[in-house]
Short mmCIF file of N, CA and C in Angstrom, two decimals:
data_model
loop_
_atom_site.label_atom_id
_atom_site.label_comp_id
_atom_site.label_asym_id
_atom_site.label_seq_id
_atom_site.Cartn_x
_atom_site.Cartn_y
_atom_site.Cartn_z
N UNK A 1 -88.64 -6.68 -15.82
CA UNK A 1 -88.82 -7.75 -16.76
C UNK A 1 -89.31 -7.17 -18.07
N UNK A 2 -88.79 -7.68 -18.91
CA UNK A 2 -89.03 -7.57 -20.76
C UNK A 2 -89.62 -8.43 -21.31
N UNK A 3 -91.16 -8.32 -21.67
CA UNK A 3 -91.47 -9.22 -22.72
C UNK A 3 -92.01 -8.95 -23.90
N UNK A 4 -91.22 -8.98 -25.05
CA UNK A 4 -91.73 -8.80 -26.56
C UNK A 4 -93.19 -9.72 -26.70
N UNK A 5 -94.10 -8.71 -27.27
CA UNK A 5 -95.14 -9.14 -28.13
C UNK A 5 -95.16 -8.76 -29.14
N UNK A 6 -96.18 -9.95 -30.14
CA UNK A 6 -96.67 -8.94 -31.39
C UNK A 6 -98.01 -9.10 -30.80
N UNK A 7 -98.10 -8.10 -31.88
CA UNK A 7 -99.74 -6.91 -31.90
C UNK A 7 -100.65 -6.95 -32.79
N UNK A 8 -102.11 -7.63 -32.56
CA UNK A 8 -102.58 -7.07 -33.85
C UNK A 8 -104.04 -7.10 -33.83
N UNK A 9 -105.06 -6.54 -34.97
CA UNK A 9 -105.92 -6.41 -34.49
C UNK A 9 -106.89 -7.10 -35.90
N UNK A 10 -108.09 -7.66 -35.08
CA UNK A 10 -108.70 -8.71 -36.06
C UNK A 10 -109.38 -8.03 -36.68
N UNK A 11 -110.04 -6.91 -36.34
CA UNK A 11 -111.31 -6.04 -36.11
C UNK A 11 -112.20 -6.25 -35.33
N UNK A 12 -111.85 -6.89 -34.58
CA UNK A 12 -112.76 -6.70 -33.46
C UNK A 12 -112.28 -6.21 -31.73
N UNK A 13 -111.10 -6.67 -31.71
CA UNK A 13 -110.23 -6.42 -30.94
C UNK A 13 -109.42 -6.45 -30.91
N UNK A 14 -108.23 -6.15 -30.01
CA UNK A 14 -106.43 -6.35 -29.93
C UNK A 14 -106.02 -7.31 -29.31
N UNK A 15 -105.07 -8.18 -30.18
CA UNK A 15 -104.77 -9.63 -29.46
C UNK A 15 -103.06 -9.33 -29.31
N UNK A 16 -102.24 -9.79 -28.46
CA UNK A 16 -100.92 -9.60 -28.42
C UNK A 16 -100.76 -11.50 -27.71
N UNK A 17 -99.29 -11.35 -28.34
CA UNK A 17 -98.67 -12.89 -28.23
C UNK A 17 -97.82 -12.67 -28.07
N UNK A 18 -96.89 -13.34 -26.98
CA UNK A 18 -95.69 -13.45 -26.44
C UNK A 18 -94.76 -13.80 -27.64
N UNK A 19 -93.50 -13.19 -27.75
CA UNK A 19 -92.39 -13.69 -28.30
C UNK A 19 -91.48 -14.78 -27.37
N UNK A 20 -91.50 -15.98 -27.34
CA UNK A 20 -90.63 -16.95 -26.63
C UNK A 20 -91.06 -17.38 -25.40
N UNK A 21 -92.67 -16.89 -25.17
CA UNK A 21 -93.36 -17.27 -23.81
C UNK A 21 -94.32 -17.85 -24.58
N UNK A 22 -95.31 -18.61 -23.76
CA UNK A 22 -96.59 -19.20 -23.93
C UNK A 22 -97.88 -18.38 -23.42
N UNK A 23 -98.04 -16.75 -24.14
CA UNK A 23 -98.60 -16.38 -23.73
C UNK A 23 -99.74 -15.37 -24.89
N UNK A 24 -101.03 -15.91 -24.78
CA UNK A 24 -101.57 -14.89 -25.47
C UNK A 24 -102.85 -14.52 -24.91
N UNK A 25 -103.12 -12.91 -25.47
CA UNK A 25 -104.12 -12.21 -24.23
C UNK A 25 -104.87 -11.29 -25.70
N UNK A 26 -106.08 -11.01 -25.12
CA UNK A 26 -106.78 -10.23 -26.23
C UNK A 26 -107.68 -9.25 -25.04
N UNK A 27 -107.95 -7.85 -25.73
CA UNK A 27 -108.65 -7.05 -25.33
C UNK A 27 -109.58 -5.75 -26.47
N UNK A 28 -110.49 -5.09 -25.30
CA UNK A 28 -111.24 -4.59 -26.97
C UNK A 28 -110.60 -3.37 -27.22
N UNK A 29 -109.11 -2.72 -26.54
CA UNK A 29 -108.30 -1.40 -26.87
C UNK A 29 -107.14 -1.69 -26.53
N UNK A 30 -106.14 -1.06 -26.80
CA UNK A 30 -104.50 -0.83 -26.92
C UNK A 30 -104.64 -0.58 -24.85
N UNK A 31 -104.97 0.25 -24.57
CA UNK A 31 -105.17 0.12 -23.32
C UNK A 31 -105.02 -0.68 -22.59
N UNK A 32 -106.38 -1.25 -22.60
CA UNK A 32 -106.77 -2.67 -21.75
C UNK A 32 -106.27 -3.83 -22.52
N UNK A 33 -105.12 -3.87 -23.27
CA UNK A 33 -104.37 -5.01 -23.66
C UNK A 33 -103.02 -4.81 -23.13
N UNK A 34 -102.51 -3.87 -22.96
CA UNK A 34 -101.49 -3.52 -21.93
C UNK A 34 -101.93 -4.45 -20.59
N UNK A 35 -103.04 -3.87 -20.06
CA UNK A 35 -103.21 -4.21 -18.83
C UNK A 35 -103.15 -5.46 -18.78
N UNK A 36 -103.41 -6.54 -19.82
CA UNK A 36 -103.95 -8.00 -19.49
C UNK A 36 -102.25 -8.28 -20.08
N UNK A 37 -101.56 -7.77 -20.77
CA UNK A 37 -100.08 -8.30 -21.13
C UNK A 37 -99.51 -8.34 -19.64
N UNK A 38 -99.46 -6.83 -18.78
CA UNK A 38 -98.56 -7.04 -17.67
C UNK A 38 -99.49 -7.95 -17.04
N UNK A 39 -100.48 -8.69 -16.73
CA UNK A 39 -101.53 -9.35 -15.69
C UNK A 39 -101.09 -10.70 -16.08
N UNK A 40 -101.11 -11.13 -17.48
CA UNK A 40 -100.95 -12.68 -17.91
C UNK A 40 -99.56 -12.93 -18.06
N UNK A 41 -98.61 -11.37 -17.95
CA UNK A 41 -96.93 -12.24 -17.38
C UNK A 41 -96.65 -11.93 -16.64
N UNK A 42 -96.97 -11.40 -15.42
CA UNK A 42 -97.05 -11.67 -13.83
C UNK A 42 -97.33 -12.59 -13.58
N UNK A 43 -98.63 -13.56 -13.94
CA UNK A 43 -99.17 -14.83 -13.83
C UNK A 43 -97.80 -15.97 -13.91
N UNK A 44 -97.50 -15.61 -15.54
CA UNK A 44 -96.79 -16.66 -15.84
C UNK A 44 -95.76 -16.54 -15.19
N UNK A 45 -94.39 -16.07 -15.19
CA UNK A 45 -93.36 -15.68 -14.33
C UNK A 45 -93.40 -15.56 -12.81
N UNK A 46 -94.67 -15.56 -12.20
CA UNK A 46 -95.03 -15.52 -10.72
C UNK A 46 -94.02 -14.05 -10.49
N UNK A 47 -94.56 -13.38 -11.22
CA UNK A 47 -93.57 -11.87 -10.75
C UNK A 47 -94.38 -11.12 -10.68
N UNK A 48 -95.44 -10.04 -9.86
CA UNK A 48 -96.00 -9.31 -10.01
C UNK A 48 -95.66 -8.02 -10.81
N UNK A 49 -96.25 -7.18 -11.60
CA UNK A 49 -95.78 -6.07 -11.39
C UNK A 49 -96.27 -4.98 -10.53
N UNK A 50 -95.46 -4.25 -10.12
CA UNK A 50 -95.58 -3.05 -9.34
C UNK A 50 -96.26 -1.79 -9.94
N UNK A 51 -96.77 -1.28 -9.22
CA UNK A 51 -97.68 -0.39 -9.42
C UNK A 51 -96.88 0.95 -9.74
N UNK A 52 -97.14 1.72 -10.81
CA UNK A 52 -96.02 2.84 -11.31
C UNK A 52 -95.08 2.41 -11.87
N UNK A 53 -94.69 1.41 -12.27
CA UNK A 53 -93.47 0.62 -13.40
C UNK A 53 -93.59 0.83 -14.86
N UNK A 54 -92.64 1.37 -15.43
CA UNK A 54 -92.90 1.82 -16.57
C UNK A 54 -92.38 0.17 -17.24
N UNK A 55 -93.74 0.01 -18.49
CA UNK A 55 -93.20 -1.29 -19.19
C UNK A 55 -93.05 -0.65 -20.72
N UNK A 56 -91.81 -1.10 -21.24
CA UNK A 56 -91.88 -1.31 -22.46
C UNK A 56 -92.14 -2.23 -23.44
#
């Protein structure tokens, strides 16, 4: 699964928003905003992702 976000950062943290989903997630690094992008569209899609899956 493919989901475009944009990216951006307030200064305080990194917020990313779905392109064409209802989805937005914030974290305090590029890192751990990855992690909550694949976590909050697994959620939404009821698709997990798999562990070792490369996301772009």
């Amino acid at each position: 699964m493919v989901v475009k976000v944009e990216v951006h950062n307030d200064g305080e943290q990194w917020c990313a928003r779905a392109i064409g989903a209802d989805l937005l997630t914030c974290a305090p690094t590029l890192d751990e905003l990855m992690v909550e992008v694949k976590d909050a569209a697994a959620c939404h899609y009821h698709d997990p992702v798999q562990a070792g899956q490369t996301s772009t």
